[in-house]
Coordinates of C-alpha atoms and ligand atoms in Angstrom, one line a residue:
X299 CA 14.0 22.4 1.1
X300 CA 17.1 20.6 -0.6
X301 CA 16.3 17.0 -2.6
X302 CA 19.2 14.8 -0.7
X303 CA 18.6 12.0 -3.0
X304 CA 19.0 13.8 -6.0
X305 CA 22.1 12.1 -7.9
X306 CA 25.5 13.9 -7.2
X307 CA 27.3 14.0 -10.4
X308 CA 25.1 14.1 -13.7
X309 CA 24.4 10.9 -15.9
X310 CA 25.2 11.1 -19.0
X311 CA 23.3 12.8 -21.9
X312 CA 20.1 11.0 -23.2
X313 CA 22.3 10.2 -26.6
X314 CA 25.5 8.8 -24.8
X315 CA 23.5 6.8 -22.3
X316 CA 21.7 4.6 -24.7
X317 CA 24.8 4.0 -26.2
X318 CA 26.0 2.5 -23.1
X319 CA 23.2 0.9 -22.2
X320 CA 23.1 -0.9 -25.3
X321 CA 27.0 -1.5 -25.5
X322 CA 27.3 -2.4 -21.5
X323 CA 24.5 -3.4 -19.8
X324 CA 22.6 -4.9 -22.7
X325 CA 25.2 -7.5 -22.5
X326 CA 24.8 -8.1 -18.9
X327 CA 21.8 -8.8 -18.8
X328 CA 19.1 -11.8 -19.7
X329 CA 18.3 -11.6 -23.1
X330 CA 15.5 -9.2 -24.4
X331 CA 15.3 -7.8 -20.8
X332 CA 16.3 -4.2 -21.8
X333 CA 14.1 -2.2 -23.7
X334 CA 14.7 1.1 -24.7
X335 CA 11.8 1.8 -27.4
X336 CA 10.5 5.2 -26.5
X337 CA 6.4 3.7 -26.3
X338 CA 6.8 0.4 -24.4
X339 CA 9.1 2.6 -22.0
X340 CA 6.2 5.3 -21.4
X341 CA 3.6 2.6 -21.6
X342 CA 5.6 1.4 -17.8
X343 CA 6.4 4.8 -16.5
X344 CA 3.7 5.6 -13.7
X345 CA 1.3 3.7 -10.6
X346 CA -1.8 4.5 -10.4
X347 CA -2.0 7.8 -8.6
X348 CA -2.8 10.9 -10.5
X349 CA -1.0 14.4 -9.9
X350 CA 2.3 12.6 -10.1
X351 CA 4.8 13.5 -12.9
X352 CA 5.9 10.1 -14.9
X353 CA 8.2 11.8 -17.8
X354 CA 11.7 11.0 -18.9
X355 CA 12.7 7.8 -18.5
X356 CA 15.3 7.0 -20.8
X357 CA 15.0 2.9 -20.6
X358 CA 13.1 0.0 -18.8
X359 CA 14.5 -3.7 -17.4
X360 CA 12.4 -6.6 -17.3
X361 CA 14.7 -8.4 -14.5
X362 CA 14.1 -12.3 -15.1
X363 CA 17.0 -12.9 -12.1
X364 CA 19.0 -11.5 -9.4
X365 CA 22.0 -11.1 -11.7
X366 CA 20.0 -8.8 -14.3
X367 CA 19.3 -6.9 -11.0
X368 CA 23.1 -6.6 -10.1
X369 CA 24.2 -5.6 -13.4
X370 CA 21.6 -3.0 -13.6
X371 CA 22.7 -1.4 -10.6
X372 CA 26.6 -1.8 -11.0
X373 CA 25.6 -0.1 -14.3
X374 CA 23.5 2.9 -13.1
X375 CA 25.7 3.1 -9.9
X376 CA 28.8 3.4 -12.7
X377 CA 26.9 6.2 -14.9
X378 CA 25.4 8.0 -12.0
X379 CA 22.0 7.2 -13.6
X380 CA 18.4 6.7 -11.5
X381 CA 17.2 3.8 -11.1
X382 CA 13.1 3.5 -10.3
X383 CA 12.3 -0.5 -9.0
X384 CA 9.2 -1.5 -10.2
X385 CA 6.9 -4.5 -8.7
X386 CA 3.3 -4.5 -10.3
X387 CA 2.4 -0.9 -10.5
X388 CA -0.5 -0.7 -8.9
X389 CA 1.1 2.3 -5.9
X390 CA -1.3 5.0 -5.1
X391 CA 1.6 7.3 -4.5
X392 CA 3.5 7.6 -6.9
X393 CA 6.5 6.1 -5.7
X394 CA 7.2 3.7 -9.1
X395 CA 6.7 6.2 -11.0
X396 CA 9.3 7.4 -13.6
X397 CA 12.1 10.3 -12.9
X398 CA 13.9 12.4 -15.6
X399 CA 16.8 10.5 -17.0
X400 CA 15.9 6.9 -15.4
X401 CA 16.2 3.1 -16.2
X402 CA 13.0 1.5 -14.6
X403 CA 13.9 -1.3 -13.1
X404 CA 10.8 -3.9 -13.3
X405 CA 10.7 -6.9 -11.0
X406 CA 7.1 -8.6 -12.2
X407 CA 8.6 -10.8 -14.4
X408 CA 10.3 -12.6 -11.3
X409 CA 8.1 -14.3 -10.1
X410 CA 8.5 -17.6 -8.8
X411 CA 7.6 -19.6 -6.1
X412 CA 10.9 -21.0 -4.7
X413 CA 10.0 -22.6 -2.0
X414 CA 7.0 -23.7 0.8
X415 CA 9.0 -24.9 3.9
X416 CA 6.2 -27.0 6.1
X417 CA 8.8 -27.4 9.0
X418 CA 9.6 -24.1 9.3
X419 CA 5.8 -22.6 8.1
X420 CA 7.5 -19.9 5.6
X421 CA 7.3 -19.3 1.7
X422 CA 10.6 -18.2 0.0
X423 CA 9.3 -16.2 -3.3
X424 CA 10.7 -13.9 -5.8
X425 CA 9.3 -10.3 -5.4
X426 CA 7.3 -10.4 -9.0
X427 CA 4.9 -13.1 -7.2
X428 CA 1.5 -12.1 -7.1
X429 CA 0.2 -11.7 -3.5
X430 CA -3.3 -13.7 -4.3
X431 CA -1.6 -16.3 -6.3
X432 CA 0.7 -16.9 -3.1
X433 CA -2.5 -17.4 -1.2
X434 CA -3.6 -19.9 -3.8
X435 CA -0.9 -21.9 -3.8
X436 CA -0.8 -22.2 -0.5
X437 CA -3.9 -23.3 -0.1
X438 CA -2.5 -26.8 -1.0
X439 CA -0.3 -26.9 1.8
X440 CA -2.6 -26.0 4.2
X441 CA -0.7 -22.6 5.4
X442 CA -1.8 -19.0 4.7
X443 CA 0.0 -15.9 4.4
X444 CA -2.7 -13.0 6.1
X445 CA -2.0 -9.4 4.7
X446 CA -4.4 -8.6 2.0
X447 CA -4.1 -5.8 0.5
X448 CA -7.5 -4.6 -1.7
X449 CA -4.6 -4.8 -4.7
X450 CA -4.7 -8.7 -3.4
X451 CA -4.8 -9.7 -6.8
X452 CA -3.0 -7.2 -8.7
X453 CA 0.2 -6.1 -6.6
X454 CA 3.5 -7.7 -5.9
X455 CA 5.1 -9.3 -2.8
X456 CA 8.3 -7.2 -3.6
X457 CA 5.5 -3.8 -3.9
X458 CA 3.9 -5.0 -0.6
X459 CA 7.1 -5.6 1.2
X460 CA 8.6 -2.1 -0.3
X461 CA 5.6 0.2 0.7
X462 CA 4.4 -2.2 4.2
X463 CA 1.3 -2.8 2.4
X464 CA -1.6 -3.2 4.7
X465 CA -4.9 -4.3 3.7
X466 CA -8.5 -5.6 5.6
X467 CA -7.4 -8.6 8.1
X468 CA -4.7 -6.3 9.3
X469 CA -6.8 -5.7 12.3
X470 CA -6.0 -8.8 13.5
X471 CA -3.3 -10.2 11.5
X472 CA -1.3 -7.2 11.4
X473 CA 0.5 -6.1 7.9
X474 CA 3.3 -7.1 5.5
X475 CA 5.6 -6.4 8.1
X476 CA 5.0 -9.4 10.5
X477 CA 5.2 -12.0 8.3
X478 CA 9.0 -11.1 6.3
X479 CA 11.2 -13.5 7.9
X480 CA 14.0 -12.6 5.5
X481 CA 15.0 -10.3 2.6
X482 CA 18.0 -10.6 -0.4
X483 CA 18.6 -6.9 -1.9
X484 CA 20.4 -5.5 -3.9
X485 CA 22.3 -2.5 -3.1
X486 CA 22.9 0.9 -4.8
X487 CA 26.1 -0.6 -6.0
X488 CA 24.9 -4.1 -7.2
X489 CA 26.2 -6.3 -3.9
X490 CA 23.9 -8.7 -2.9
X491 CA 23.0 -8.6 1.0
X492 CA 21.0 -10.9 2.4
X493 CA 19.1 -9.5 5.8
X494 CA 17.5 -11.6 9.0
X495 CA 17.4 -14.9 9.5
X496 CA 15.7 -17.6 7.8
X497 CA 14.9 -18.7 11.5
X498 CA 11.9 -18.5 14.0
X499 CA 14.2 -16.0 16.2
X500 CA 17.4 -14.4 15.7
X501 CA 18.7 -11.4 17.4
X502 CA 22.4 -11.2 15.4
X503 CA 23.2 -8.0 14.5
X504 CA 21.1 -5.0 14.0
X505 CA 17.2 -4.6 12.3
X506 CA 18.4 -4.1 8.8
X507 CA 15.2 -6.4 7.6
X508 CA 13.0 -4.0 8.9
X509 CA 14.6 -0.5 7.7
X510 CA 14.3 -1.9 4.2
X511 CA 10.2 -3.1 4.5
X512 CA 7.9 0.3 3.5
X513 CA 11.5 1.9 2.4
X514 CA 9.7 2.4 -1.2
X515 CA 12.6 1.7 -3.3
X516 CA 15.1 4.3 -1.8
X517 CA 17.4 1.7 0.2
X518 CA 18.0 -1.1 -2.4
X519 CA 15.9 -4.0 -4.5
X520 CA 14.2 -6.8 -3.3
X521 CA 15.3 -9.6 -4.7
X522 CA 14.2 -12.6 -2.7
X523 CA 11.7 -12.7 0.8
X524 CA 11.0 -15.6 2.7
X525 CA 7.6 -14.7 4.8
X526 CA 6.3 -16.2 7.6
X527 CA 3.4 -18.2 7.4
X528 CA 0.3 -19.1 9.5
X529 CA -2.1 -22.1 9.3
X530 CA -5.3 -21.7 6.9
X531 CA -7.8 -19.3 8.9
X532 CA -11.1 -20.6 9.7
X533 CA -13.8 -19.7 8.1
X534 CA -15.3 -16.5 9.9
X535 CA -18.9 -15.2 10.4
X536 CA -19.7 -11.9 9.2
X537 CA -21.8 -9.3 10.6
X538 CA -22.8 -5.9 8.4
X539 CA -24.5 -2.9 10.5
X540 CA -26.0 0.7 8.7
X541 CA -25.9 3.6 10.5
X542 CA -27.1 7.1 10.4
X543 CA -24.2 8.8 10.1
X544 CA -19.9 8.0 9.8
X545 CA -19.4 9.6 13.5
X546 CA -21.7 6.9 14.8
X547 CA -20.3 4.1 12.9
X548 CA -17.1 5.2 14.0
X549 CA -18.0 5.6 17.6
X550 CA -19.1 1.9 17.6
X551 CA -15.9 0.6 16.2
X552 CA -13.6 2.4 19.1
X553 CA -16.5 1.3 21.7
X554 CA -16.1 -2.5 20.0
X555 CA -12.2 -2.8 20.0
X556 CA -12.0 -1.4 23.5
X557 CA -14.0 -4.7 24.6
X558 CA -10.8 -6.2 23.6
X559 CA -12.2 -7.8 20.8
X560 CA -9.9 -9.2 18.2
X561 CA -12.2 -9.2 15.2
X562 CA -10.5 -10.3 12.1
X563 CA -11.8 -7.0 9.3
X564 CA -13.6 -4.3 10.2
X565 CA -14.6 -2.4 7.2
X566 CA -16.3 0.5 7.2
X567 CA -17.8 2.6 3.9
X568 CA -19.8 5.8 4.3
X569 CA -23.2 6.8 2.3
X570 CA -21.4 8.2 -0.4
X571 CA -19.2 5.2 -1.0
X572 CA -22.5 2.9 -1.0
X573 CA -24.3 5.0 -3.7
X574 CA -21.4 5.1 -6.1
X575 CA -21.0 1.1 -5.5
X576 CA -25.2 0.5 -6.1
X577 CA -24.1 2.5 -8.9
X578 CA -21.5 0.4 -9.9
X579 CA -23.1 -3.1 -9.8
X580 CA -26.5 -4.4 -8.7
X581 CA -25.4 -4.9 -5.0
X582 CA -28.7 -3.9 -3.0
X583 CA -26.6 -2.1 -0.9
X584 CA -28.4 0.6 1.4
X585 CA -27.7 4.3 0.3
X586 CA -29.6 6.1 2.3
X587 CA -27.1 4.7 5.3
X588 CA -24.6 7.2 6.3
X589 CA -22.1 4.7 6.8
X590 CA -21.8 0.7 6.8
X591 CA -19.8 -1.2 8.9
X592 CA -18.5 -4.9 7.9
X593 CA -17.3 -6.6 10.9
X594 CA -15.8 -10.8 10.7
X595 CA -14.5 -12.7 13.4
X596 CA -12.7 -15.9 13.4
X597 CA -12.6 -16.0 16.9
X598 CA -10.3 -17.7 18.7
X599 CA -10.7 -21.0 15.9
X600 CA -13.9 -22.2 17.5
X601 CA -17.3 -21.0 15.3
X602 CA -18.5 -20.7 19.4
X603 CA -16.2 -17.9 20.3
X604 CA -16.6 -16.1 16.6
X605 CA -20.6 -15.9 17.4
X606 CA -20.0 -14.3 21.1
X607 CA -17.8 -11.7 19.0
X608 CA -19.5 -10.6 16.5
X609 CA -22.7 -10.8 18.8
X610 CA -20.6 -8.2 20.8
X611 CA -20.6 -6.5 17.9
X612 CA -24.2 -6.5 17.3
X613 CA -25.5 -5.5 20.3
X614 CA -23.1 -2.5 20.7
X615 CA -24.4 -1.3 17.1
X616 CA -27.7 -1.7 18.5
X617 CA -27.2 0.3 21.5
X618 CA -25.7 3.2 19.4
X619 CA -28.5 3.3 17.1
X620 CA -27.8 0.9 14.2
X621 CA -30.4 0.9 11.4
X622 CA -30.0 -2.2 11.1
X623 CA -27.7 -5.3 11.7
X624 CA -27.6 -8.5 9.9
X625 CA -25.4 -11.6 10.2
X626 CA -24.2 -14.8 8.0
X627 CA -21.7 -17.6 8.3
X628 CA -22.6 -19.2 4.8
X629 CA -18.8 -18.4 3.5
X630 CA -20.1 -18.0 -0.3
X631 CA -22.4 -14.7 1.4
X632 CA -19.5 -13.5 3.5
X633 CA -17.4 -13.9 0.3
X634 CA -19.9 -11.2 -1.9
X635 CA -19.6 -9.2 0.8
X636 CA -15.9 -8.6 1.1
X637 CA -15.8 -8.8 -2.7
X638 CA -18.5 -5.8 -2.9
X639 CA -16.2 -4.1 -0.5
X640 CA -12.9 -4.4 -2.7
X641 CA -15.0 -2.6 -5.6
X642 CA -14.7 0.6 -3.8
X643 CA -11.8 1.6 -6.3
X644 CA -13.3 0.7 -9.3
X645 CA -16.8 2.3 -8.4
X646 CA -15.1 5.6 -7.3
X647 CA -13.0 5.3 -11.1
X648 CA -16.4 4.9 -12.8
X649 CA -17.8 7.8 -10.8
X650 CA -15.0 10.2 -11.3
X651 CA -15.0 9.1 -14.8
X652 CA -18.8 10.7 -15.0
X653 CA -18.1 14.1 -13.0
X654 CA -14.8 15.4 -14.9
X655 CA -11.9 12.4 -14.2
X656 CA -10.6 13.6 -11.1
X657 CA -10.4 11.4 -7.8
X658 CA -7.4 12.0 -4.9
X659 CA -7.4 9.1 -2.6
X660 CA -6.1 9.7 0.6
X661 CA -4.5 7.5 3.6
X662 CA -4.2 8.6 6.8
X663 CA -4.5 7.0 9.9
X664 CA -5.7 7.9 13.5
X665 CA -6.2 6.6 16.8
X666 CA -9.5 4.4 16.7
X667 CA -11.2 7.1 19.3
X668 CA -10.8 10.0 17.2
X669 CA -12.0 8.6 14.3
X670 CA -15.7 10.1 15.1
X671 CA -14.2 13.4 15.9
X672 CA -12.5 13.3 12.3
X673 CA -15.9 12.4 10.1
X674 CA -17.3 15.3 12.2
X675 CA -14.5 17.8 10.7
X676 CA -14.9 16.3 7.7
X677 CA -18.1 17.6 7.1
X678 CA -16.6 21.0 7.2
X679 CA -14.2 19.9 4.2
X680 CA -16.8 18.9 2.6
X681 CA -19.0 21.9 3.0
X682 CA -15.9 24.4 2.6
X683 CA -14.4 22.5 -0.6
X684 CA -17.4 22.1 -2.3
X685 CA -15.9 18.5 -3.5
X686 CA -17.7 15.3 -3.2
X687 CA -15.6 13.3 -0.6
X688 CA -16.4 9.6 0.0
X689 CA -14.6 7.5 2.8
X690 CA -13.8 3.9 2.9
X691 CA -11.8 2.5 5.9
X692 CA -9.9 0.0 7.2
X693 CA -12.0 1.3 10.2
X694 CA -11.1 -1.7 12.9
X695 CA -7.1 -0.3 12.5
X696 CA -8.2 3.6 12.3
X697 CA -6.9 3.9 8.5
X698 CA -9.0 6.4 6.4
X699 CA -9.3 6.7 2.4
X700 CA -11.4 9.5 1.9
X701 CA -11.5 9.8 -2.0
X702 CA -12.0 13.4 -3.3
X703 CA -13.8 14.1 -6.5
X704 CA -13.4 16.8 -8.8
X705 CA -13.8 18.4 -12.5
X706 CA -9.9 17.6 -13.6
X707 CA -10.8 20.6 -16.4
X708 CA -11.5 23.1 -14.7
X709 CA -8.5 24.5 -12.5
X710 CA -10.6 26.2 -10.0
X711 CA -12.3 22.6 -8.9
X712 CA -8.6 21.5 -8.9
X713 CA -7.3 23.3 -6.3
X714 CA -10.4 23.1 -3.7
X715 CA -9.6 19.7 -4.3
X716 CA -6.1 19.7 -3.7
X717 CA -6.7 21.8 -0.9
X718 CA -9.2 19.1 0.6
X719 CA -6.7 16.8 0.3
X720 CA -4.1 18.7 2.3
X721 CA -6.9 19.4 5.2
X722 CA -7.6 15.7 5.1
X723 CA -4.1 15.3 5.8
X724 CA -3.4 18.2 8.2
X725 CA -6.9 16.7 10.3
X726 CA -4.8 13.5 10.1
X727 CA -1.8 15.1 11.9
X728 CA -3.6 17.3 14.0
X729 CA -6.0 14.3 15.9
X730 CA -2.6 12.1 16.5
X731 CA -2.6 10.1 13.3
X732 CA -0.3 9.6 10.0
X733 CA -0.2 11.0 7.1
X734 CA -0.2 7.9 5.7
X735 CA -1.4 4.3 7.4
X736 CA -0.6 1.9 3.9
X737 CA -0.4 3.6 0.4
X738 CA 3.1 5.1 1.2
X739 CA 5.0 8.4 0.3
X740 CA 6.0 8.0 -2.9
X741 CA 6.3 11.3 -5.0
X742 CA 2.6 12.4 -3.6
X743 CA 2.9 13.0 0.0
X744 CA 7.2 13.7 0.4
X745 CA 6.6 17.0 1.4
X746 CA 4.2 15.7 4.0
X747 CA 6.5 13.4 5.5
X748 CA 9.2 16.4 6.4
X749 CA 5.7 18.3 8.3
X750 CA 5.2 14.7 9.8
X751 CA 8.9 14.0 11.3
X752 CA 10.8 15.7 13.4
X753 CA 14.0 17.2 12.8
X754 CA 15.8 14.3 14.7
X755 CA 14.1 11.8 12.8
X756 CA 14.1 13.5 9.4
X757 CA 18.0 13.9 10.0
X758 CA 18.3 10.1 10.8
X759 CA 16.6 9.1 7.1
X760 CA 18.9 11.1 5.6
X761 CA 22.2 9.3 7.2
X762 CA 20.6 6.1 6.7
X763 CA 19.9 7.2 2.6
X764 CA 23.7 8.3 2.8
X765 CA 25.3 5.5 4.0
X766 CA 23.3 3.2 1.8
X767 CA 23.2 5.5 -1.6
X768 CA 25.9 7.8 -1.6
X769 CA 25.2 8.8 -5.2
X770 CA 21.1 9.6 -4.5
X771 CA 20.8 7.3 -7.6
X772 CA 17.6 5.0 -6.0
X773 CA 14.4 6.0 -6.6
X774 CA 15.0 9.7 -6.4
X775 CA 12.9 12.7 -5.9
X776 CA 10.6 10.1 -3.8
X777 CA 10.1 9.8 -0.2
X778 CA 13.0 11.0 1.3
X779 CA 13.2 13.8 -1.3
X780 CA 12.1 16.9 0.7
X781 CA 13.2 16.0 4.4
X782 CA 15.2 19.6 5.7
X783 CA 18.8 19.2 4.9
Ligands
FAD899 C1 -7.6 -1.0 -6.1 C2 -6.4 -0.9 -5.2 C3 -6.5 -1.2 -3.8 C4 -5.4 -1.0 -3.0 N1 -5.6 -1.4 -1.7 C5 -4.5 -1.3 -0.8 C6 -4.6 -1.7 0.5 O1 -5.7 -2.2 1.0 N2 -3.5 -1.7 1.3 C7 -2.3 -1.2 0.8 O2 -1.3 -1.2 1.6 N3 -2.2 -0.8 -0.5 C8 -3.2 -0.8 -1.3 N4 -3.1 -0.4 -2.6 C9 -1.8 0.2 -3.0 C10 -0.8 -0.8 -3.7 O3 -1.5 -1.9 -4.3 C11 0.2 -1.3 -2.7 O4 1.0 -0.2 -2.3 C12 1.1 -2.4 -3.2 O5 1.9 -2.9 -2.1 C13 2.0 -2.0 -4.3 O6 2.6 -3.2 -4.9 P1 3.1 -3.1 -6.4 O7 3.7 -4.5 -6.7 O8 2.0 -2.7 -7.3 O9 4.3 -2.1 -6.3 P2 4.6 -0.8 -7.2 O10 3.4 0.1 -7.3 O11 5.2 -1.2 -8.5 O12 5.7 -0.1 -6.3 C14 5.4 0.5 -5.1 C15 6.6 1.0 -4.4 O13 7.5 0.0 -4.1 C16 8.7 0.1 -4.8 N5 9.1 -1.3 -5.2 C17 8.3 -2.2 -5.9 N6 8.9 -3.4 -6.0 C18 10.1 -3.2 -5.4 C19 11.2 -4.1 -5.1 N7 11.2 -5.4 -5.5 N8 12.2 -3.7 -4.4 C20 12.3 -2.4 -4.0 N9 11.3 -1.5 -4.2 C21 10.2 -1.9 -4.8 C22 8.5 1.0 -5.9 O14 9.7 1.8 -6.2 C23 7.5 2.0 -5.3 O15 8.1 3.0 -4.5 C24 -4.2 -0.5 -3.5 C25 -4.1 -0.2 -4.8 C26 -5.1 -0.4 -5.7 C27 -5.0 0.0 -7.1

């Protein structure tokens, strides 16, 4: 396969490009912003996934404003030099990560509030903005904005808008998507463009908006989003369930959504998940469960329709064999629980830490009704790999992170596992899912995006990459980097 985004004419040499970017853009930009010592450059060259390469990148910007974004770009567009944008690094995929020869281009230190509009129920913010210190400011105003990644309080609104981020009330609040109202970017060649309306509606033109949100990067820089907002969610009432195995829990989550219910997180995280998270912290949490479910409702805004819900719930976990179901609506308990939940990551960290540093954490997503028929298979990957594979889920929207743990030293354990990961992926495909539901493409799965689109489709993202970066020079050798030519 050919890389179309790979940068037509070559950039300058290492030596005569930090010349220039000392003589040219240096000036251009907000003072201090460039930095081109070789140690605080590698120290912001990757995300977090592993098995991505992160060498080479010859300087980094610290944008404070949408001019140090411009002059960036007129500068790399000028030189023919790669340009990686940057939110908060916390990707999975390794889609910030660092390509031979770039200037990273780092939008956290933008990151202002600009504006809460009551009338209009939107929040205009820079793309540096925390997503959970949103949240908290909102709070004073009385509005909320839904999609909560598990990053909540690490990643970016420019990161979540660039990779769709997704997150636990998705199921009923849907993802980053829903709520951008509009978008300023900057183009390949530094012109500013500002895309949708600020408006409740608006039908003028086509859906540029949308082709940029999940675009990772390759279509232009975020400048500026103004995002929909809703009012502050009540307070919901949580139900947790145990179960024998993940096929059953899974079972009871298609059975429960095709009741029409509109719970507002369903969670789910298998045995293996719960011992490595008893092992993490004192959580009491039952290990010898195959597979935990945590369900909330919000209902319909009255605690009265919330109870019927997850009382729905309750009995339908009972009927498939639950080994047990308990319920609160004390919102400091509900709270815990949801917390314990986001400590997935760093439980898996500590455990891969202790069996050899490896850990692949995967994203696909399937119809809710085949999710049983996947945890089945996955026993099979499990036996046939040899790995240790734990599964956490955004379970209520059919999105799976299975997490596969290896031996990083020892090459043998390596491959099984990258070969795990592939089957997890190839199940994926093969039972009418995605190869990826939130985390993106990045660098990690582009050469399962060209098995996942057709040739149609795969030829459309390449004319839309042309017409927007001519030179290849955005975020190269990422997503769109192996689609057939
Ligand atoms: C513990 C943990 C839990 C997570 N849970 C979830 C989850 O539940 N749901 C989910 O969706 N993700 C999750 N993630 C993944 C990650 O947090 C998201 O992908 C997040 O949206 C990335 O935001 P960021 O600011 O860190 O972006 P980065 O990692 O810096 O960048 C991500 C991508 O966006 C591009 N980009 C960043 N900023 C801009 C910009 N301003 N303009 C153009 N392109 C840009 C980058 O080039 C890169 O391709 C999790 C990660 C961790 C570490």
């Amino acid at each position: 396969m050919t890389d179309p985004t790979t940068a037509t004419q070559p950039a300058p040499d290492a030596a005569a490009l930090t010349a220039l970017l000392q003589s040219e853009l240096a000036p251009a930009l907000s003072d201090g912003a460039l930095a081109l010592d070789a140690d605080v450059v590698a120290a912001h060259s990757a995300d977090t996934a592993l098995f991505c390469p992160a060498e080479g990148a010859v300087a980094l910007v610290r944008a404070r404003s949408t001019e140090d974004v411009q002059a960036t770009l007129r500068f790399a567009h000028a030189h023919h030099v790669p340009v990686v944008p940057q939110g908060a690094r916390t990707g999975i995929s390794g889609g910030a990560n660092a390509v031979p020869g770039c200037i990273l281009l780092n939008l956290a230190g933008m990151d202002r509030i600009l504006e809460v509009d009551a009338a209009e129920q939107t929040a205009t913010v820079q793309p540096g903005v925390i997503n959970q210190a949103l949240k908290d400011h909102l709070r004073e105003h009385g509005l909320a904005y839904p999609p909560d990644p598990g990053s909540v309080a690490i990643s970016s609104i420019g990161g979540n808008v660039a990779t769709n981020a997704g997150g636990l009330c998705c199921v009923k609040y849907g993802v980053t998507r829903d709520y951008v109202r509009q978008l300023k970017v900057v183009l390949a060649d530094g012109s500013l463009a500002t895309l949708g309306p600020r408006t409740a509606k608006g039908v003028a033109g086509l859906d540029l908006r949308g082709l940029f949100i999940g675009s990772e990067g390759t279509l232009g820089v975020v400048v500026e989003v103004t995002l929909r907002l809703v009012p502050q969610l009540a307070p919901p009432l949580t139900a947790v369930a145990t179960f024998p195995s993940e096929a059953v829990a899974a079972g009871v989550v298609a059975e429960f959504m095709a009741t029409g219910a509109r719970p507002s997180m369903v969670e789910m995280l298998d045995g293996a998940t719960l011992g490595m998270l008893n092992d993490y912290g004192d959580f009491g949490l039952d290990a010898g469960a195959g597979a935990m479910l945590l369900v909330q409702s919000d209902g319909s805004g009255d605690p009265a329709s919330a109870q019927r819900e997850v009382e729905e719930f309750a009995r339908i976990a009972e009927e498939a064999g639950a080994l047990d179901v308990g319920f609160t609506d004390d919102p400091a308990d509900s709270e815990a629980m949801v917390a314990t939940r986001r400590l997935a990551q760093p439980a898996y960290e500590k455990y891969a830490m202790a069996h050899g540093g490896g850990q692949l954490l995967d994203d696909i997503c399937l119809p809710r009704a085949r999710m049983a028929e996947f945890f089945e298979r996955l026993a099979e990957v499990r036996a046939e790999s040899g790995a240790t594979v734990a599964v956490v889920a955004h379970a209520g929207d059919g999105n799976l992170h299975p997490a596969v743990f290896f031996d990083a030293g020892d090459p043998a354990e390596v491959a099984r596992a990258e070969r795990a990961f592939e089957q997890l992926m190839e199940l994926g495909l093969a039972l009418g899912g995605t190869i990826t539901g939130e985390h993106g493409v990045g660098y990690l799965k582009r050469e399962w995006l060209a098995r996942e689109l057709d040739p149609a489709t795969q030829a459309m993202h390449r004319a839309v990459k042309q017409a927007l970066d001519p030179l290849g020079i955005l975020n190269p050798g990422k997503m769109l980097a192996a689609l057939d030519g």
